[in-house]
């Protein structure tokens, strides 16, 4: 079978990452000459299903109470059942933490192969190859997935949404799955972090702070600056590990991979693990007191200065523009 299945969590909605997965799925199915099936799991999200139905050839919605909250075993079982029925050549997932957790386990259950953080999909001579960054963004590896299905989670923003759409609107099939009791793991408590609606992966402008800020107070200055230009504030791992900013806003190899139009790195050295998270940024600018900081090798604009002198000036200039 040359079909492609995309798996999306209803909870995430029709965000930029979902649009990228749908677009990538549509194009891959077209190249393979197969159909595009969309699977949505979790709480009922009619808007997501309607949007997908305009692009996919079939939509299956596993909307049942056991899947209302993310439970890895249950979601894995649901995806394995549905992908098992569809027998696709490739299964695409988004870059959310659920997908990252499930992709290798799903591949194992289906007897396929898995790769994460894909930035390009190539279907050639019946094989599926995936490009992904390696060595902290210093090189790109092309990986051939030999066992079917190829289960791949995709980097956010690396793929365009689909502009053409399907010739007809697919019907949405609601399904009821027989799921295991789910008593192997139990969620005891959930603590929501107040990130509002914002997602770093969707941010157009990011102002990021590092250990050179010297403490958590300086992040308030960055937030004030960000407020003037509708930017999101992020941080290096050193700043997050110091407890100055929440870890969910960490950028880098072990944090978020972001792709803003502008990434302003304030008092961040530019370690390869940090740069791995911003290789898709269009413009990188940096403020660093050390002219030899590695960040200056990667940025288009750089200011060698103490951030304490630069941030107030920037704030002043930007505030003047708002008037
Ligand atoms: C397996 C692994 C995974 C990792 N994953 C990540 C990751 O996901 N993200 C990440 O960020 N790191 C990651 N790291 C850590 C990474 O190697 C660096 O240690 C980290 O990025 C350093 O953060 P920093 O640049 O904020 O701090 P530092 O290295 O301490 O740099 C601080 C910078 O601030 C500058 N500075 C100091 N004072 C001022 C001032 N007043 N004004 C302006 N500039 C000033 C200094 O010149 C310096 O360049 C990882 C490491 C490992 C081993």
Tab-separated table of C-alpha atoms and ligand atoms in Angstrom:
chain	number	residue	atom	x	y	z
A	1	UNK	CA	0.000	0.000	0.000
A	2	UNK	CA	1.226	3.481	-0.802
A	3	UNK	CA	-1.152	5.284	1.523
A	4	UNK	CA	-0.072	7.821	4.121
A	5	UNK	CA	-1.676	8.248	7.554
A	6	UNK	CA	-1.352	11.403	9.624
A	7	UNK	CA	-2.090	11.255	13.348
A	8	UNK	CA	-3.131	14.384	15.197
A	9	UNK	CA	-4.249	15.053	18.744
A	10	UNK	CA	-7.569	16.857	18.826
A	11	UNK	CA	-6.387	18.811	21.858
A	12	UNK	CA	-3.636	20.553	19.835
A	13	UNK	CA	-6.159	21.812	17.303
A	14	UNK	CA	-5.497	23.089	13.803
A	15	UNK	CA	-2.262	24.833	14.678
A	16	UNK	CA	0.721	25.637	12.464
A	17	UNK	CA	2.365	22.284	13.275
A	18	UNK	CA	-0.819	20.359	12.364
A	19	UNK	CA	-1.088	22.283	9.103
A	20	UNK	CA	2.521	21.353	8.283
A	21	UNK	CA	1.841	17.658	8.964
A	22	UNK	CA	-1.286	17.732	6.800
A	23	UNK	CA	0.592	19.490	3.989
A	24	UNK	CA	3.519	17.067	4.213
A	25	UNK	CA	1.100	14.106	4.223
A	26	UNK	CA	-0.787	15.385	1.182
A	27	UNK	CA	2.414	15.864	-0.812
A	28	UNK	CA	3.907	12.514	0.239
A	29	UNK	CA	0.682	10.662	-0.650
A	30	UNK	CA	0.731	12.438	-4.028
A	31	UNK	CA	4.322	11.368	-4.734
A	32	UNK	CA	3.622	7.790	-3.646
A	33	UNK	CA	0.366	7.685	-5.624
A	34	UNK	CA	-1.580	6.691	-2.492
A	35	UNK	CA	-4.400	8.072	-0.388
A	36	UNK	CA	-4.111	10.372	2.608
A	37	UNK	CA	-5.869	9.189	5.775
A	38	UNK	CA	-6.136	11.427	8.806
A	39	UNK	CA	-6.610	10.067	12.307
A	40	UNK	CA	-7.604	12.419	15.103
A	41	UNK	CA	-7.623	11.168	18.642
A	42	UNK	CA	-8.710	12.764	21.880
A	43	UNK	CA	-11.596	14.986	22.791
A	44	UNK	CA	-14.040	15.948	20.085
A	45	UNK	CA	-12.741	18.761	17.906
A	46	UNK	CA	-15.182	19.272	15.017
A	47	UNK	CA	-13.248	22.241	13.647
A	48	UNK	CA	-10.072	20.180	13.271
A	49	UNK	CA	-11.964	17.358	11.558
A	50	UNK	CA	-13.708	19.718	9.131
A	51	UNK	CA	-10.421	21.396	8.217
A	52	UNK	CA	-8.697	18.057	7.646
A	53	UNK	CA	-11.632	16.703	5.636
A	54	UNK	CA	-10.970	19.415	3.045
A	55	UNK	CA	-7.458	18.063	2.466
A	56	UNK	CA	-7.429	14.343	3.327
A	57	UNK	CA	-9.127	11.483	1.469
A	58	UNK	CA	-10.514	10.014	4.682
A	59	UNK	CA	-10.798	11.172	8.289
A	60	UNK	CA	-11.181	8.821	11.245
A	61	UNK	CA	-12.011	10.431	14.556
A	62	UNK	CA	-11.311	8.329	17.644
A	63	UNK	CA	-13.316	10.492	19.971
A	64	UNK	CA	-14.125	8.507	23.083
A	65	UNK	CA	-13.995	9.190	26.761
A	66	UNK	CA	-10.929	7.003	27.443
A	67	UNK	CA	-8.910	9.198	25.067
A	68	UNK	CA	-10.153	12.506	26.444
A	69	UNK	CA	-6.967	12.836	28.463
A	70	UNK	CA	-3.611	11.821	27.083
A	71	UNK	CA	-2.630	8.406	28.423
A	72	UNK	CA	0.334	6.979	26.530
A	73	UNK	CA	-0.729	3.322	26.522
A	74	UNK	CA	-4.289	4.056	25.438
A	75	UNK	CA	-3.283	6.503	22.716
A	76	UNK	CA	-0.633	4.091	21.496
A	77	UNK	CA	-3.175	1.281	21.358
A	78	UNK	CA	-5.686	3.473	19.522
A	79	UNK	CA	-3.123	4.580	16.932
A	80	UNK	CA	-1.796	1.045	16.499
A	81	UNK	CA	-5.314	-0.315	15.879
A	82	UNK	CA	-6.193	2.379	13.347
A	83	UNK	CA	-2.837	2.383	11.541
A	84	UNK	CA	-2.928	-1.432	11.556
A	85	UNK	CA	-6.284	-1.343	9.704
A	86	UNK	CA	-5.128	1.255	7.191
A	87	UNK	CA	-1.733	-0.401	6.573
A	88	UNK	CA	-0.107	2.811	5.317
A	89	UNK	CA	3.412	3.078	3.942
A	90	UNK	CA	4.095	6.106	6.145
A	91	UNK	CA	2.651	7.511	9.356
A	92	UNK	CA	3.310	11.183	10.068
A	93	UNK	CA	3.005	12.876	13.432
A	94	UNK	CA	3.535	16.375	14.704
A	95	UNK	CA	6.402	17.579	16.890
A	96	UNK	CA	4.422	17.744	20.142
A	97	UNK	CA	5.635	15.815	23.156
A	98	UNK	CA	2.872	13.199	22.785
A	99	UNK	CA	3.955	12.370	19.244
A	100	UNK	CA	7.620	12.290	20.191
A	101	UNK	CA	6.804	9.828	22.926
A	102	UNK	CA	4.559	7.620	20.804
A	103	UNK	CA	6.319	7.526	17.408
A	104	UNK	CA	9.020	4.912	18.186
A	105	UNK	CA	6.606	2.791	20.207
A	106	UNK	CA	4.050	2.909	17.409
A	107	UNK	CA	6.672	1.875	14.863
A	108	UNK	CA	7.661	-1.034	17.081
A	109	UNK	CA	4.037	-2.172	17.477
A	110	UNK	CA	3.433	-2.001	13.739
A	111	UNK	CA	6.727	-3.708	12.857
A	112	UNK	CA	7.914	-0.554	11.094
A	113	UNK	CA	10.748	1.915	11.561
A	114	UNK	CA	10.836	5.372	13.116
A	115	UNK	CA	12.711	8.628	12.922
A	116	UNK	CA	12.099	11.961	14.617
A	117	UNK	CA	12.579	15.639	13.851
A	118	UNK	CA	12.216	15.220	10.086
A	119	UNK	CA	12.816	18.378	8.061
A	120	UNK	CA	12.308	16.894	4.584
A	121	UNK	CA	10.600	13.788	3.219
A	122	UNK	CA	11.804	12.116	0.050
A	123	UNK	CA	9.919	9.281	-1.662
A	124	UNK	CA	12.016	7.714	-4.380
A	125	UNK	CA	12.106	4.269	-6.002
A	126	UNK	CA	9.641	2.946	-3.445
A	127	UNK	CA	11.803	4.011	-0.502
A	128	UNK	CA	11.081	6.704	2.053
A	129	UNK	CA	13.966	8.845	3.185
A	130	UNK	CA	13.929	11.536	5.845
A	131	UNK	CA	16.323	14.418	6.289
A	132	UNK	CA	17.077	15.576	9.824
A	133	UNK	CA	19.701	17.752	11.483
A	134	UNK	CA	22.461	15.990	13.400
A	135	UNK	CA	25.477	17.008	15.487
A	136	UNK	CA	23.606	19.911	17.030
A	137	UNK	CA	22.566	21.317	13.662
A	138	UNK	CA	26.048	21.177	12.093
A	139	UNK	CA	25.106	18.539	9.503
A	140	UNK	CA	22.044	17.021	7.862
A	141	UNK	CA	21.620	13.246	7.693
A	142	UNK	CA	19.433	11.451	5.167
A	143	UNK	CA	17.936	8.331	6.699
A	144	UNK	CA	16.213	5.585	4.743
A	145	UNK	CA	13.395	3.869	6.600
A	146	UNK	CA	13.483	0.316	5.343
A	147	UNK	CA	10.674	-1.256	7.321
A	148	UNK	CA	7.103	-0.287	6.636
A	149	UNK	CA	5.358	1.708	7.903
A	150	UNK	CA	7.811	4.556	8.205
A	151	UNK	CA	6.717	6.408	11.345
A	152	UNK	CA	8.028	9.974	11.366
A	153	UNK	CA	7.441	12.974	13.566
A	154	UNK	CA	8.091	16.246	11.811
A	155	UNK	CA	9.793	19.398	12.943
A	156	UNK	CA	7.351	22.280	13.412
A	157	UNK	CA	7.356	24.861	10.623
A	158	UNK	CA	9.683	22.784	8.451
A	159	UNK	CA	6.717	21.874	6.237
A	160	UNK	CA	4.315	24.117	4.388
A	161	UNK	CA	0.564	23.737	4.755
A	162	UNK	CA	-1.329	22.318	1.786
A	163	UNK	CA	-2.677	24.965	-0.541
A	164	UNK	CA	-4.371	22.771	-3.151
A	165	UNK	CA	-6.633	20.625	-0.977
A	166	UNK	CA	-8.469	17.489	-2.026
A	167	UNK	CA	-10.850	17.339	-5.006
A	168	UNK	CA	-13.714	16.416	-2.684
A	169	UNK	CA	-14.488	16.806	0.999
A	170	UNK	CA	-13.923	13.548	2.909
A	171	UNK	CA	-16.544	12.278	5.312
A	172	UNK	CA	-15.493	12.081	8.939
A	173	UNK	CA	-15.918	8.568	10.351
A	174	UNK	CA	-16.353	8.413	14.113
A	175	UNK	CA	-14.939	5.210	15.486
A	176	UNK	CA	-15.260	3.376	18.805
A	177	UNK	CA	-12.228	1.353	19.695
A	178	UNK	CA	-11.887	-1.453	22.144
A	179	UNK	CA	-9.124	-0.167	24.379
A	180	UNK	CA	-7.258	-1.867	27.233
A	181	UNK	CA	-8.125	-0.847	30.764
A	182	UNK	CA	-5.092	1.472	30.880
A	183	UNK	CA	-4.087	0.553	34.397
A	184	UNK	CA	-0.375	0.218	33.697
A	185	UNK	CA	0.224	3.920	34.217
A	186	UNK	CA	-2.116	6.351	35.897
A	187	UNK	CA	-1.927	10.138	35.830
A	188	UNK	CA	-2.054	11.219	39.446
A	189	UNK	CA	-1.811	14.941	38.991
A	190	UNK	CA	-1.538	17.521	36.232
A	191	UNK	CA	-0.033	20.949	36.753
A	192	UNK	CA	-0.804	23.377	33.994
A	193	UNK	CA	1.773	26.023	33.343
A	194	UNK	CA	0.335	29.418	32.566
A	195	UNK	CA	1.708	29.818	29.065
A	196	UNK	CA	-1.651	31.116	27.819
A	197	UNK	CA	-2.282	30.408	24.174
A	198	UNK	CA	1.313	31.117	23.220
A	199	UNK	CA	3.583	28.493	21.715
A	200	UNK	CA	7.251	29.096	21.056
A	201	UNK	CA	7.056	27.000	17.901
A	202	UNK	CA	4.560	29.470	16.406
A	203	UNK	CA	6.326	32.670	17.473
A	204	UNK	CA	7.341	35.112	14.742
A	205	UNK	CA	9.792	36.949	17.012
A	206	UNK	CA	11.634	35.418	19.968
A	207	UNK	CA	13.761	37.277	22.498
A	208	UNK	CA	15.835	34.744	24.371
A	209	UNK	CA	17.913	35.199	27.509
A	210	UNK	CA	20.984	33.335	28.700
A	211	UNK	CA	23.106	32.904	31.800
A	212	UNK	CA	24.844	36.204	31.100
A	213	UNK	CA	21.661	37.961	32.268
A	214	UNK	CA	22.817	37.138	35.769
A	215	UNK	CA	19.428	36.387	37.322
A	216	UNK	CA	15.663	36.095	36.875
A	217	UNK	CA	14.948	39.851	37.183
A	218	UNK	CA	16.436	40.579	33.757
A	219	UNK	CA	13.810	38.302	32.180
A	220	UNK	CA	11.217	40.897	33.219
A	221	UNK	CA	13.096	43.446	31.078
A	222	UNK	CA	13.059	41.010	28.172
A	223	UNK	CA	9.328	40.471	28.667
A	224	UNK	CA	8.696	44.190	28.628
A	225	UNK	CA	10.667	44.508	25.413
A	226	UNK	CA	8.853	41.517	23.928
A	227	UNK	CA	5.502	43.090	24.775
A	228	UNK	CA	6.334	46.041	22.528
A	229	UNK	CA	6.821	43.894	19.431
A	230	UNK	CA	4.500	40.947	20.117
A	231	UNK	CA	7.468	38.643	20.725
A	232	UNK	CA	7.762	35.566	22.929
A	233	UNK	CA	10.496	35.267	25.545
A	234	UNK	CA	12.601	32.111	25.669
A	235	UNK	CA	15.786	31.016	27.425
A	236	UNK	CA	18.948	28.975	27.156
A	237	UNK	CA	19.281	25.785	29.149
A	238	UNK	CA	21.753	27.420	31.518
A	239	UNK	CA	19.141	30.070	32.377
A	240	UNK	CA	16.374	27.461	32.759
A	241	UNK	CA	18.579	25.170	34.842
A	242	UNK	CA	19.330	28.118	37.114
A	243	UNK	CA	15.580	28.428	37.714
A	244	UNK	CA	15.364	31.887	36.101
A	245	UNK	CA	12.830	30.881	33.453
A	246	UNK	CA	10.479	27.857	33.107
A	247	UNK	CA	12.013	24.849	31.301
A	248	UNK	CA	9.106	24.692	28.864
A	249	UNK	CA	10.524	27.838	27.244
A	250	UNK	CA	14.006	26.391	26.766
A	251	UNK	CA	15.334	26.494	23.235
A	252	UNK	CA	17.850	24.011	21.880
A	253	UNK	CA	18.737	20.395	21.397
A	254	UNK	CA	16.906	19.317	24.542
A	255	UNK	CA	14.400	22.160	24.382
A	256	UNK	CA	12.146	23.583	21.700
A	257	UNK	CA	13.110	23.766	18.040
A	258	UNK	CA	11.892	27.123	16.835
A	259	UNK	CA	11.689	28.875	13.480
A	260	UNK	CA	10.894	32.562	14.045
A	261	UNK	CA	11.466	35.345	11.565
A	262	UNK	CA	13.755	36.978	14.152
A	263	UNK	CA	15.605	35.372	17.080
A	264	UNK	CA	17.333	37.814	19.402
A	265	UNK	CA	19.824	36.051	21.678
A	266	UNK	CA	20.631	38.169	24.723
A	267	UNK	CA	23.683	37.138	26.775
A	268	UNK	CA	23.675	33.664	25.232
A	269	UNK	CA	27.066	32.223	24.284
A	270	UNK	CA	25.824	30.238	21.280
A	271	UNK	CA	26.745	26.681	22.282
A	272	UNK	CA	26.057	24.118	19.546
A	273	UNK	CA	23.265	22.584	21.641
A	274	UNK	CA	21.530	25.954	21.793
A	275	UNK	CA	22.050	26.652	18.108
A	276	UNK	CA	20.469	23.254	17.267
A	277	UNK	CA	17.143	24.739	18.290
A	278	UNK	CA	17.329	27.819	16.092
A	279	UNK	CA	18.742	26.555	12.810
A	280	UNK	CA	15.416	27.379	11.115
A	281	UNK	CA	15.304	30.985	12.353
A	282	UNK	CA	15.336	33.397	9.407
A	283	UNK	CA	17.372	36.116	11.112
A	284	UNK	CA	19.497	35.722	14.236
A	285	UNK	CA	20.638	38.780	16.167
A	286	UNK	CA	22.784	38.750	19.306
A	287	UNK	CA	23.796	40.971	22.173
A	288	UNK	CA	26.884	39.724	23.961
A	289	UNK	CA	29.637	41.410	25.911
A	290	UNK	CA	32.274	39.015	24.576
A	291	UNK	CA	33.330	39.710	20.958
A	292	UNK	CA	34.605	36.115	20.692
A	293	UNK	CA	31.316	34.512	21.734
A	294	UNK	CA	30.412	31.758	19.219
A	295	UNK	CA	26.940	33.275	18.718
A	296	UNK	CA	28.563	35.997	16.585
A	297	UNK	CA	29.613	33.361	14.030
A	298	UNK	CA	25.966	32.435	13.516
A	299	UNK	CA	24.139	35.750	13.615
A	300	UNK	CA	23.383	38.287	10.906
A	301	UNK	CA	23.340	41.191	13.377
A	302	UNK	CA	25.435	41.467	16.505
A	303	UNK	CA	26.025	44.042	19.221
A	304	UNK	CA	29.132	43.656	21.389
A	305	UNK	CA	27.974	45.361	24.551
A	306	UNK	CA	26.594	44.806	28.020
A	307	UNK	CA	22.922	43.911	27.606
A	308	UNK	CA	22.080	46.289	30.473
A	309	UNK	CA	23.028	49.198	28.226
A	310	UNK	CA	21.338	47.889	25.076
A	311	UNK	CA	17.930	46.680	26.313
A	312	UNK	CA	16.792	50.062	27.737
A	313	UNK	CA	17.818	51.790	24.493
A	314	UNK	CA	15.940	49.244	22.398
A	315	UNK	CA	12.894	49.595	24.645
A	316	UNK	CA	12.993	53.357	24.330
A	317	UNK	CA	13.291	53.284	20.524
A	318	UNK	CA	10.551	50.690	20.121
A	319	UNK	CA	8.224	52.506	22.510
A	320	UNK	CA	8.761	55.704	20.474
A	321	UNK	CA	7.740	53.845	17.313
A	322	UNK	CA	4.453	52.815	18.955
A	323	UNK	CA	3.437	56.429	19.496
B	1	LIG	C1	23.361	16.952	25.878
B	1	LIG	C2	23.253	18.457	26.071
B	1	LIG	C3	22.108	19.084	25.673
B	1	LIG	C4	21.983	20.476	25.818
B	1	LIG	N1	20.840	21.091	25.398
B	1	LIG	C5	20.771	22.433	25.462
B	1	LIG	C6	19.620	23.119	24.971
B	1	LIG	O1	18.624	22.518	24.555
B	1	LIG	N2	19.620	24.466	25.026
B	1	LIG	C7	20.676	25.199	25.511
B	1	LIG	O2	20.591	26.435	25.509
B	1	LIG	N3	21.760	24.557	25.994
B	1	LIG	C8	21.824	23.219	25.988
B	1	LIG	N4	22.927	22.599	26.493
B	1	LIG	C9	23.914	23.417	27.269
B	1	LIG	C10	24.894	24.151	26.389
B	1	LIG	O3	26.002	23.330	26.126
B	1	LIG	C11	25.377	25.437	27.092
B	1	LIG	O4	25.922	25.082	28.339
B	1	LIG	C12	24.279	26.466	27.297
B	1	LIG	O5	23.593	26.721	26.097
B	1	LIG	C13	24.942	27.767	27.808
B	1	LIG	O6	23.933	28.697	28.045
B	1	LIG	P1	24.274	30.244	27.982
B	1	LIG	O7	24.827	30.587	26.642
B	1	LIG	O8	23.049	30.957	28.433
B	1	LIG	O9	25.339	30.418	29.152
B	1	LIG	P2	26.910	30.652	29.113
B	1	LIG	O10	27.622	29.620	28.356
B	1	LIG	O11	27.312	30.861	30.531
B	1	LIG	O12	27.074	32.019	28.309
B	1	LIG	C14	26.679	33.251	28.802
B	1	LIG	C15	27.016	34.325	27.785
B	1	LIG	O13	26.558	35.580	28.254
B	1	LIG	C16	27.541	36.552	27.929
B	1	LIG	N5	27.406	37.664	28.894
B	1	LIG	C17	27.769	37.672	30.220
B	1	LIG	N6	27.437	38.840	30.776
B	1	LIG	C18	26.859	39.602	29.793
B	1	LIG	C19	26.308	40.904	29.763
B	1	LIG	N7	26.260	41.676	30.877
B	1	LIG	N8	25.810	41.369	28.601
B	1	LIG	C20	25.855	40.608	27.470
B	1	LIG	N9	26.389	39.348	27.437
B	1	LIG	C21	26.851	38.850	28.601
B	1	LIG	C22	28.882	35.845	28.040
B	1	LIG	O14	29.855	36.512	27.272
B	1	LIG	C23	28.511	34.456	27.502
B	1	LIG	O15	28.747	34.383	26.118
B	1	LIG	C24	23.061	21.221	26.366
B	1	LIG	C25	24.218	20.560	26.767
B	1	LIG	C26	24.319	19.209	26.620
B	1	LIG	C27	25.588	18.515	27.034
